[in-house]
mmCIF file of C-alpha atoms in Angstrom:
data_model
loop_
_atom_site.group_PDB
_atom_site.id
_atom_site.type_symbol
_atom_site.label_atom_id
_atom_site.label_comp_id
_atom_site.label_asym_id
_atom_site.label_seq_id
_atom_site.Cartn_x
_atom_site.Cartn_y
_atom_site.Cartn_z
ATOM 1 C CA LEU A 1 -53.670 -4.429 -145.358
ATOM 2 C CA PRO A 2 -50.095 -6.066 -143.859
ATOM 3 C CA SER A 3 -47.416 -5.219 -145.916
ATOM 4 C CA ALA A 4 -46.040 -8.157 -148.040
ATOM 5 C CA ASN A 5 -42.503 -6.914 -148.003
ATOM 6 C CA PRO A 6 -40.495 -8.289 -144.933
ATOM 7 C CA ALA A 7 -37.970 -5.405 -145.096
ATOM 8 C CA ALA A 8 -40.793 -3.525 -144.414
ATOM 9 C CA ARG A 9 -42.002 -5.406 -141.656
ATOM 10 C CA SER A 10 -38.439 -5.415 -140.033
ATOM 11 C CA ALA A 11 -38.379 -1.646 -140.349
ATOM 12 C CA GLU A 12 -42.079 -1.148 -138.703
ATOM 13 C CA GLY A 13 -40.677 -3.351 -135.772
ATOM 14 C CA SER A 14 -37.281 -1.576 -135.157
ATOM 15 C CA PRO A 15 -38.674 1.279 -133.334
ATOM 16 C CA VAL A 16 -40.595 -0.740 -130.439
ATOM 17 C CA SER A 17 -37.383 -3.183 -130.558
ATOM 18 C CA LEU A 18 -35.314 -0.171 -129.833
ATOM 19 C CA ARG A 19 -37.749 1.566 -127.034
ATOM 20 C CA ALA A 20 -37.868 -2.101 -125.253
ATOM 21 C CA ARG A 21 -34.227 -1.707 -125.310
ATOM 22 C CA LEU A 22 -34.092 1.492 -123.868
ATOM 23 C CA LEU A 23 -36.228 0.775 -121.284
ATOM 24 C CA LEU A 24 -34.382 -2.509 -120.284
ATOM 25 C CA LEU A 25 -31.233 -0.032 -120.218
ATOM 26 C CA VAL A 26 -32.962 2.366 -117.609
ATOM 27 C CA LEU A 27 -34.260 -0.437 -115.680
ATOM 28 C CA VAL A 28 -30.880 -1.683 -115.147
ATOM 29 C CA ALA A 29 -29.272 1.524 -114.805
ATOM 30 C CA THR A 30 -31.505 2.520 -111.673
ATOM 31 C CA LEU A 31 -32.302 -0.997 -110.252
ATOM 32 C CA LEU A 32 -28.402 -1.281 -109.242
ATOM 33 C CA PRO A 33 -28.609 1.921 -107.262
ATOM 34 C CA ALA A 34 -31.924 1.046 -105.948
ATOM 35 C CA LEU A 35 -30.816 -2.257 -104.485
ATOM 36 C CA LEU A 36 -27.707 -0.529 -103.060
ATOM 37 C CA LEU A 37 -30.274 2.007 -101.390
ATOM 38 C CA GLY A 38 -32.353 -0.684 -100.126
ATOM 39 C CA TRP A 39 -29.247 -2.721 -98.714
ATOM 40 C CA ARG A 40 -28.281 0.537 -96.820
ATOM 41 C CA PHE A 41 -31.689 1.260 -95.311
ATOM 42 C CA VAL A 42 -31.893 -2.583 -94.274
ATOM 43 C CA ARG A 43 -28.277 -2.003 -92.535
ATOM 44 C CA ALA A 44 -29.461 1.380 -91.003
ATOM 45 C CA ASP A 45 -32.378 -0.608 -89.618
ATOM 46 C CA GLN A 46 -30.153 -3.210 -88.112
ATOM 47 C CA THR A 47 -28.220 -0.441 -86.216
ATOM 48 C CA GLU A 48 -31.575 1.071 -85.068
ATOM 49 C CA VAL A 49 -32.568 -2.492 -83.527
ATOM 50 C CA ALA A 50 -29.026 -2.798 -81.895
ATOM 51 C CA LYS A 51 -29.731 0.857 -80.554
ATOM 52 C CA ALA A 52 -33.014 -0.171 -79.205
ATOM 53 C CA VAL A 53 -31.685 -3.133 -77.424
ATOM 54 C CA ARG A 54 -28.647 -1.168 -75.804
ATOM 55 C CA SER A 55 -31.289 1.532 -74.471
ATOM 56 C CA LEU A 56 -33.085 -1.565 -73.055
ATOM 57 C CA ALA A 57 -30.206 -2.658 -71.364
ATOM 58 C CA GLN A 58 -29.292 0.759 -70.091
ATOM 59 C CA SER A 59 -33.137 1.158 -68.789
ATOM 60 C CA ALA A 60 -32.576 -2.312 -66.673
ATOM 61 C CA ASN A 61 -29.325 -0.993 -65.227
ATOM 62 C CA ASN A 62 -31.132 2.617 -64.541
ATOM 63 C CA LEU A 63 -33.709 0.610 -62.494
ATOM 64 C CA ALA A 64 -31.267 -1.255 -60.523
ATOM 65 C CA GLY A 65 -29.397 2.013 -59.793
ATOM 66 C CA ASP A 66 -32.514 3.322 -58.390
ATOM 67 C CA ILE A 67 -33.148 0.184 -56.254
ATOM 68 C CA ASP A 68 -29.371 0.465 -54.859
ATOM 69 C CA HIS A 69 -30.084 4.429 -54.049
ATOM 70 C CA ARG A 70 -33.127 3.166 -52.095
ATOM 71 C CA ILE A 71 -30.611 0.740 -50.062
ATOM 72 C CA GLN A 72 -27.950 3.468 -49.540
ATOM 73 C CA GLY A 73 -30.937 5.945 -48.365
ATOM 74 C CA THR A 74 -31.807 3.294 -45.764
ATOM 75 C CA ALA A 75 -28.148 2.662 -44.550
ATOM 76 C CA GLN A 76 -28.102 6.325 -43.836
ATOM 77 C CA LEU A 77 -31.662 5.835 -41.959
ATOM 78 C CA HIS A 78 -30.087 3.119 -40.084
ATOM 79 C CA PHE A 79 -27.140 5.364 -38.992
ATOM 80 C CA GLY A 80 -29.338 8.224 -37.500
ATOM 81 C CA LEU A 81 -31.887 5.981 -35.686
ATOM 82 C CA ALA A 82 -29.144 3.690 -34.217
ATOM 83 C CA HIS A 83 -28.387 6.684 -31.932
ATOM 84 C CA SER A 84 -31.693 6.940 -30.512
ATOM 85 C CA ARG A 85 -31.836 5.827 -27.045
ATOM 86 C CA VAL A 86 -35.527 4.571 -27.092
ATOM 87 C CA LEU A 87 -34.409 1.802 -29.153
ATOM 88 C CA ASP A 88 -32.018 0.437 -26.409
ATOM 89 C CA SER A 89 -34.585 0.605 -23.761
ATOM 90 C CA ASP A 90 -36.690 -2.334 -22.665
ATOM 91 C CA ASP A 91 -39.966 -0.583 -23.128
ATOM 92 C CA ARG A 92 -41.642 -2.334 -26.237
ATOM 93 C CA VAL A 93 -44.448 -0.216 -26.639
ATOM 94 C CA ALA A 94 -42.633 3.179 -26.768
ATOM 95 C CA CYS A 95 -39.769 1.772 -29.088
ATOM 96 C CA SER A 96 -42.737 0.186 -31.143
ATOM 97 C CA ALA A 97 -44.505 3.486 -31.089
ATOM 98 C CA TYR A 98 -41.617 5.286 -32.330
ATOM 99 C CA LEU A 99 -40.469 2.989 -35.184
ATOM 100 C CA SER A 100 -44.286 3.114 -36.349
ATOM 101 C CA GLN A 101 -43.913 7.371 -36.566
ATOM 102 C CA VAL A 102 -40.738 6.454 -38.587
ATOM 103 C CA ARG A 103 -42.414 4.358 -40.766
ATOM 104 C CA GLU A 104 -45.221 6.805 -41.590
ATOM 105 C CA ALA A 105 -42.437 9.242 -42.853
ATOM 106 C CA TYR A 106 -41.141 6.515 -45.040
ATOM 107 C CA PRO A 107 -43.928 4.543 -46.472
ATOM 108 C CA GLN A 108 -41.410 2.538 -48.940
ATOM 109 C CA TYR A 109 -40.904 0.018 -45.859
ATOM 110 C CA THR A 110 -43.419 -2.644 -45.070
ATOM 111 C CA GLY A 111 -41.684 -2.237 -41.198
ATOM 112 C CA ILE A 112 -38.984 -1.432 -39.368
ATOM 113 C CA ILE A 113 -38.009 -3.743 -36.465
ATOM 114 C CA THR A 114 -35.393 -4.361 -33.774
ATOM 115 C CA VAL A 115 -33.707 -7.880 -32.822
ATOM 116 C CA ARG A 116 -31.925 -8.452 -29.740
ATOM 117 C CA PRO A 117 -28.633 -10.042 -29.543
ATOM 118 C CA SER A 118 -30.573 -13.433 -28.389
ATOM 119 C CA GLY A 119 -32.468 -13.284 -31.563
ATOM 120 C CA ALA A 120 -35.897 -12.214 -30.065
ATOM 121 C CA LEU A 121 -37.797 -9.606 -31.850
ATOM 122 C CA HIS A 122 -38.217 -6.589 -29.363
ATOM 123 C CA CYS A 123 -40.072 -3.905 -31.103
ATOM 124 C CA ASP A 124 -41.750 -3.393 -34.533
ATOM 125 C CA SER A 125 -43.213 -0.230 -36.533
ATOM 126 C CA LEU A 126 -46.713 -2.760 -36.612
ATOM 127 C CA ARG A 127 -47.009 -2.771 -33.132
ATOM 128 C CA SER A 128 -47.943 -6.436 -33.342
ATOM 129 C CA GLY A 129 -46.684 -7.316 -30.104
ATOM 130 C CA ARG A 130 -45.806 -10.702 -31.310
ATOM 131 C CA ASP A 131 -42.913 -12.669 -29.953
ATOM 132 C CA LEU A 132 -40.577 -14.035 -32.716
ATOM 133 C CA ASP A 133 -37.038 -15.983 -32.792
ATOM 134 C CA LEU A 134 -35.407 -14.802 -35.766
ATOM 135 C CA ARG A 135 -32.330 -16.477 -35.123
ATOM 136 C CA ASP A 136 -32.730 -18.718 -38.266
ATOM 137 C CA ARG A 137 -32.658 -15.224 -40.257
ATOM 138 C CA GLY A 138 -29.579 -15.009 -42.643
ATOM 139 C CA TYR A 139 -28.994 -11.558 -41.613
ATOM 140 C CA TYR A 140 -28.807 -12.694 -37.927
ATOM 141 C CA ARG A 141 -26.561 -15.456 -38.254
ATOM 142 C CA GLN A 142 -24.047 -12.973 -40.388
ATOM 143 C CA ALA A 143 -24.248 -10.212 -37.760
ATOM 144 C CA MET A 144 -23.232 -12.812 -35.320
ATOM 145 C CA ALA A 145 -20.341 -13.751 -37.406
ATOM 146 C CA SER A 146 -18.872 -10.986 -38.877
ATOM 147 C CA ALA A 147 -18.507 -7.124 -37.977
ATOM 148 C CA ALA A 148 -20.244 -6.161 -41.472
ATOM 149 C CA PRO A 149 -21.674 -2.661 -41.148
ATOM 150 C CA LEU A 150 -24.884 -3.632 -43.342
ATOM 151 C CA ILE A 151 -26.313 -6.433 -44.197
ATOM 152 C CA LEU A 152 -28.747 -7.094 -46.908
ATOM 153 C CA GLU A 153 -31.188 -10.476 -47.420
ATOM 154 C CA PRO A 154 -34.268 -10.878 -49.562
ATOM 155 C CA VAL A 155 -37.081 -12.557 -48.020
ATOM 156 C CA PHE A 156 -40.620 -12.819 -47.437
ATOM 157 C CA GLY A 157 -41.766 -11.032 -44.083
ATOM 158 C CA ARG A 158 -42.862 -13.172 -41.498
ATOM 159 C CA LEU A 159 -44.924 -10.024 -40.007
ATOM 160 C CA THR A 160 -46.647 -9.297 -43.158
ATOM 161 C CA GLY A 161 -46.039 -11.902 -45.939
ATOM 162 C CA ASN A 162 -44.548 -9.383 -48.801
ATOM 163 C CA SER A 163 -41.507 -9.932 -50.467
ATOM 164 C CA VAL A 164 -39.184 -7.542 -49.023
ATOM 165 C CA LEU A 165 -35.277 -6.779 -49.081
ATOM 166 C CA GLN A 166 -34.139 -6.539 -45.605
ATOM 167 C CA VAL A 167 -31.635 -3.935 -44.899
ATOM 168 C CA VAL A 168 -29.956 -4.460 -41.619
ATOM 169 C CA HIS A 169 -27.714 -2.185 -39.439
ATOM 170 C CA PRO A 170 -25.712 -4.060 -36.319
ATOM 171 C CA ALA A 171 -25.788 -1.662 -33.979
ATOM 172 C CA ARG A 172 -22.725 -2.057 -31.427
ATOM 173 C CA GLN A 173 -21.287 -0.891 -28.454
ATOM 174 C CA PRO A 174 -17.813 1.013 -28.786
ATOM 175 C CA ASP A 175 -16.095 -2.596 -27.928
ATOM 176 C CA GLY A 176 -17.982 -4.374 -30.500
ATOM 177 C CA ARG A 177 -20.540 -6.116 -28.503
ATOM 178 C CA LEU A 178 -24.095 -6.195 -30.317
ATOM 179 C CA ARG A 179 -26.677 -3.654 -29.159
ATOM 180 C CA PHE A 180 -29.366 -4.732 -31.582
ATOM 181 C CA LEU A 181 -30.296 -5.337 -35.111
ATOM 182 C CA LEU A 182 -32.047 -2.522 -37.099
ATOM 183 C CA VAL A 183 -34.171 -4.231 -39.780
ATOM 184 C CA ALA A 184 -35.781 -1.998 -42.382
ATOM 185 C CA SER A 185 -37.697 -4.248 -44.892
ATOM 186 C CA LEU A 186 -38.064 -2.333 -48.299
ATOM 187 C CA ASN A 187 -41.102 -3.435 -50.292
ATOM 188 C CA LEU A 188 -39.980 -5.236 -53.121
ATOM 189 C CA LYS A 189 -43.505 -5.311 -54.863
ATOM 190 C CA LYS A 190 -43.832 -1.539 -54.818
ATOM 191 C CA LEU A 191 -40.459 -0.921 -55.769
ATOM 192 C CA VAL A 192 -40.800 -2.739 -58.903
ATOM 193 C CA ASP A 193 -44.274 -1.695 -59.837
ATOM 194 C CA GLU A 194 -42.938 2.120 -59.501
ATOM 195 C CA ALA A 195 -39.835 1.474 -61.440
ATOM 196 C CA GLN A 196 -42.039 -0.055 -64.354
ATOM 197 C CA ARG A 197 -44.158 2.742 -64.523
ATOM 198 C CA THR A 198 -41.487 4.996 -64.437
ATOM 199 C CA SER A 199 -39.391 3.200 -66.944
ATOM 200 C CA LEU A 200 -41.207 4.570 -70.017
ATOM 201 C CA LEU A 201 -40.985 1.157 -72.062
ATOM 202 C CA ALA A 202 -44.335 0.293 -73.780
ATOM 203 C CA GLU A 203 -45.340 -3.085 -72.700
ATOM 204 C CA SER A 204 -42.586 -3.833 -70.516
ATOM 205 C CA ALA A 205 -42.042 -6.435 -67.676
ATOM 206 C CA LEU A 206 -39.951 -5.954 -64.764
ATOM 207 C CA LEU A 207 -38.864 -9.248 -62.697
ATOM 208 C CA LEU A 208 -36.623 -9.400 -59.756
ATOM 209 C CA LEU A 209 -35.053 -12.700 -58.578
ATOM 210 C CA ASP A 210 -33.181 -13.659 -55.730
ATOM 211 C CA ALA A 211 -29.917 -15.724 -55.786
ATOM 212 C CA GLN A 212 -31.319 -18.984 -55.484
ATOM 213 C CA GLY A 213 -33.791 -18.046 -58.654
ATOM 214 C CA THR A 214 -36.945 -17.183 -56.862
ATOM 215 C CA VAL A 215 -39.419 -14.842 -58.206
ATOM 216 C CA MET A 216 -39.195 -12.158 -55.624
ATOM 217 C CA ALA A 217 -41.617 -9.180 -57.383
ATOM 218 C CA ALA A 218 -43.042 -8.923 -60.918
ATOM 219 C CA ALA A 219 -44.708 -6.166 -62.663
ATOM 220 C CA GLY A 220 -46.351 -5.566 -66.165
ATOM 221 C CA PRO A 221 -47.560 -8.179 -68.530
ATOM 222 C CA VAL A 222 -46.074 -11.248 -66.992
ATOM 223 C CA ALA A 223 -48.465 -13.675 -67.588
ATOM 224 C CA GLY A 224 -47.111 -16.987 -68.091
ATOM 225 C CA LEU A 225 -44.062 -16.463 -66.158
ATOM 226 C CA PRO A 226 -43.182 -18.345 -62.749
ATOM 227 C CA ALA A 227 -45.390 -17.124 -60.081
ATOM 228 C CA LEU A 228 -44.289 -14.903 -57.106
ATOM 229 C CA GLY A 229 -42.822 -17.148 -54.713
ATOM 230 C CA SER A 230 -41.847 -19.754 -57.052
ATOM 231 C CA SER A 231 -38.303 -20.669 -58.606
ATOM 232 C CA ALA A 232 -37.513 -19.670 -62.101
ATOM 233 C CA THR A 233 -34.440 -21.974 -61.558
ATOM 234 C CA GLY A 234 -34.383 -24.193 -65.120
ATOM 235 C CA THR A 235 -36.350 -21.979 -67.122
ATOM 236 C CA PRO A 236 -34.838 -19.727 -69.949
ATOM 237 C CA LEU A 237 -35.421 -16.819 -67.810
ATOM 238 C CA GLY A 238 -33.437 -18.493 -64.851
ATOM 239 C CA GLY A 239 -30.652 -19.206 -66.729
ATOM 240 C CA LEU A 240 -30.646 -15.387 -68.424
ATOM 241 C CA ALA A 241 -30.363 -14.136 -64.860
ATOM 242 C CA GLY A 242 -27.565 -16.149 -63.938
ATOM 243 C CA GLY A 243 -25.352 -15.508 -66.972
ATOM 244 C CA GLY A 244 -26.634 -11.763 -67.416
ATOM 245 C CA GLY A 245 -26.489 -9.644 -70.613
ATOM 246 C CA VAL A 246 -29.595 -9.564 -73.050
ATOM 247 C CA SER A 247 -31.459 -12.291 -74.842
ATOM 248 C CA GLU A 248 -34.314 -13.044 -76.639
ATOM 249 C CA LEU A 249 -36.595 -15.529 -75.296
ATOM 250 C CA ALA A 250 -40.025 -16.947 -76.329
ATOM 251 C CA GLY A 251 -43.173 -15.444 -74.222
ATOM 252 C CA ALA A 252 -45.995 -17.261 -73.198
ATOM 253 C CA ASP A 253 -48.106 -16.372 -76.038
ATOM 254 C CA GLY A 254 -45.214 -17.877 -78.382
ATOM 255 C CA LEU A 255 -44.062 -14.407 -79.460
ATOM 256 C CA PRO A 256 -40.247 -13.245 -79.060
ATOM 257 C CA TRP A 257 -39.460 -11.147 -75.882
ATOM 258 C CA VAL A 258 -36.097 -9.251 -75.827
ATOM 259 C CA TRP A 259 -34.957 -9.242 -71.779
ATOM 260 C CA ALA A 260 -31.838 -7.500 -70.474
ATOM 261 C CA VAL A 261 -30.142 -8.359 -67.175
ATOM 262 C CA ALA A 262 -28.968 -5.428 -65.128
ATOM 263 C CA ALA A 263 -25.310 -5.498 -64.636
ATOM 264 C CA SER A 264 -25.200 -3.965 -61.314
ATOM 265 C CA PRO A 265 -22.934 -5.409 -58.551
ATOM 266 C CA ALA A 266 -24.293 -3.623 -55.814
ATOM 267 C CA LEU A 267 -27.526 -5.457 -56.737
ATOM 268 C CA GLN A 268 -26.020 -8.467 -56.887
ATOM 269 C CA GLN A 269 -24.563 -8.178 -53.456
ATOM 270 C CA ALA A 270 -27.912 -7.887 -51.916
ATOM 271 C CA GLY A 271 -28.848 -10.877 -53.764
ATOM 272 C CA LEU A 272 -30.957 -9.938 -56.241
ATOM 273 C CA ARG A 273 -31.197 -10.132 -60.360
ATOM 274 C CA LEU A 274 -33.319 -7.679 -62.277
ATOM 275 C CA LEU A 275 -34.339 -8.524 -65.331
ATOM 276 C CA LEU A 276 -36.053 -5.961 -67.920
ATOM 277 C CA GLY A 277 -38.171 -7.314 -70.939
ATOM 278 C CA GLN A 278 -40.142 -6.093 -73.920
ATOM 279 C CA PRO A 279 -42.040 -7.821 -76.769
ATOM 280 C CA ARG A 280 -39.570 -7.709 -79.520
ATOM 281 C CA HIS A 281 -42.362 -6.382 -82.245
ATOM 282 C CA VAL A 282 -42.587 -3.094 -79.345
ATOM 283 C CA LEU A 283 -39.127 -2.722 -78.902
ATOM 284 C CA VAL A 284 -38.422 -2.617 -82.706
ATOM 285 C CA ALA A 285 -41.927 -0.670 -83.788
ATOM 286 C CA ALA A 286 -40.222 2.551 -84.536
ATOM 287 C CA SER A 287 -37.203 1.261 -86.262
ATOM 288 C CA ALA A 288 -40.004 -1.139 -88.291
ATOM 289 C CA GLN A 289 -42.043 1.477 -89.252
ATOM 290 C CA ARG A 290 -39.114 3.606 -90.746
ATOM 291 C CA LEU A 291 -37.995 0.745 -92.536
ATOM 292 C CA ARG A 292 -41.508 0.104 -94.290
ATOM 293 C CA GLN A 293 -41.596 3.951 -95.246
ATOM 294 C CA GLU A 294 -38.115 3.986 -96.642
ATOM 295 C CA LEU A 295 -38.771 1.010 -98.801
ATOM 296 C CA THR A 296 -42.307 2.033 -99.911
ATOM 297 C CA VAL A 297 -40.635 5.011 -101.212
ATOM 298 C CA LEU A 298 -38.236 3.484 -102.801
ATOM 299 C CA ALA A 299 -40.451 0.992 -104.703
ATOM 300 C CA LEU A 300 -42.616 3.789 -105.725
ATOM 301 C CA ALA A 301 -39.415 5.562 -106.976
#
């Protein structure tokens, strides 16, 4: 039967009260360090996310450097080809056959052509035999107006229809008179596909825009982005390409993507802007998983 003595009931209840107070004291003593440790985990996660973003930007710069390397390699090829007498000959068939052999050894080019000082297509590696007036090309006008040893122009080729970066060497006489223009067209689609595969970034997307915002090439899961040959001007991606840096933009599926613009003066001189993107949840996947594991262990402790 319950004790009728209030003092006895108080004495019986005091151990429970003391135990509760002790548990509360232990909870307070452990909760503060736990909160501090959790805060450190979150701060470390933010550092890892920033590191992942910097890695994305560095990958974009590395890809831009690879394209620049291809440009410099083409310039060296031009220097050697310009000394070939067959390119100066009037025999279009022999000249085209020679350039066709060169292109077989360098499949990164969609074509190699020579252009006469008059602007007429002379010989081409595709052996098309077509007569084209190329005086409206920007590289022709620049070659006629300046003594630049190398001219770069991203365009859609008239012989192939492919998006290309035309690397142009004006071959000149010792007195400065133009002999011919040697034009090699780097296949931008092929370059971008290779670059996207070698970036080793899961679910990444790669875009090349020209200085006017035209989409010259794209690779990866880029559904919903401007189509090849369309203009990105006025879009968030177009604005990012013009300003540079790294930014988070909404994708076509509504999920956030992180995009980095390559900081490459050489590529900008070529009239190109390279953008490399990754879904945000993929970019921070490793960091997010580690944070979940750390917080789970902390909560159990």
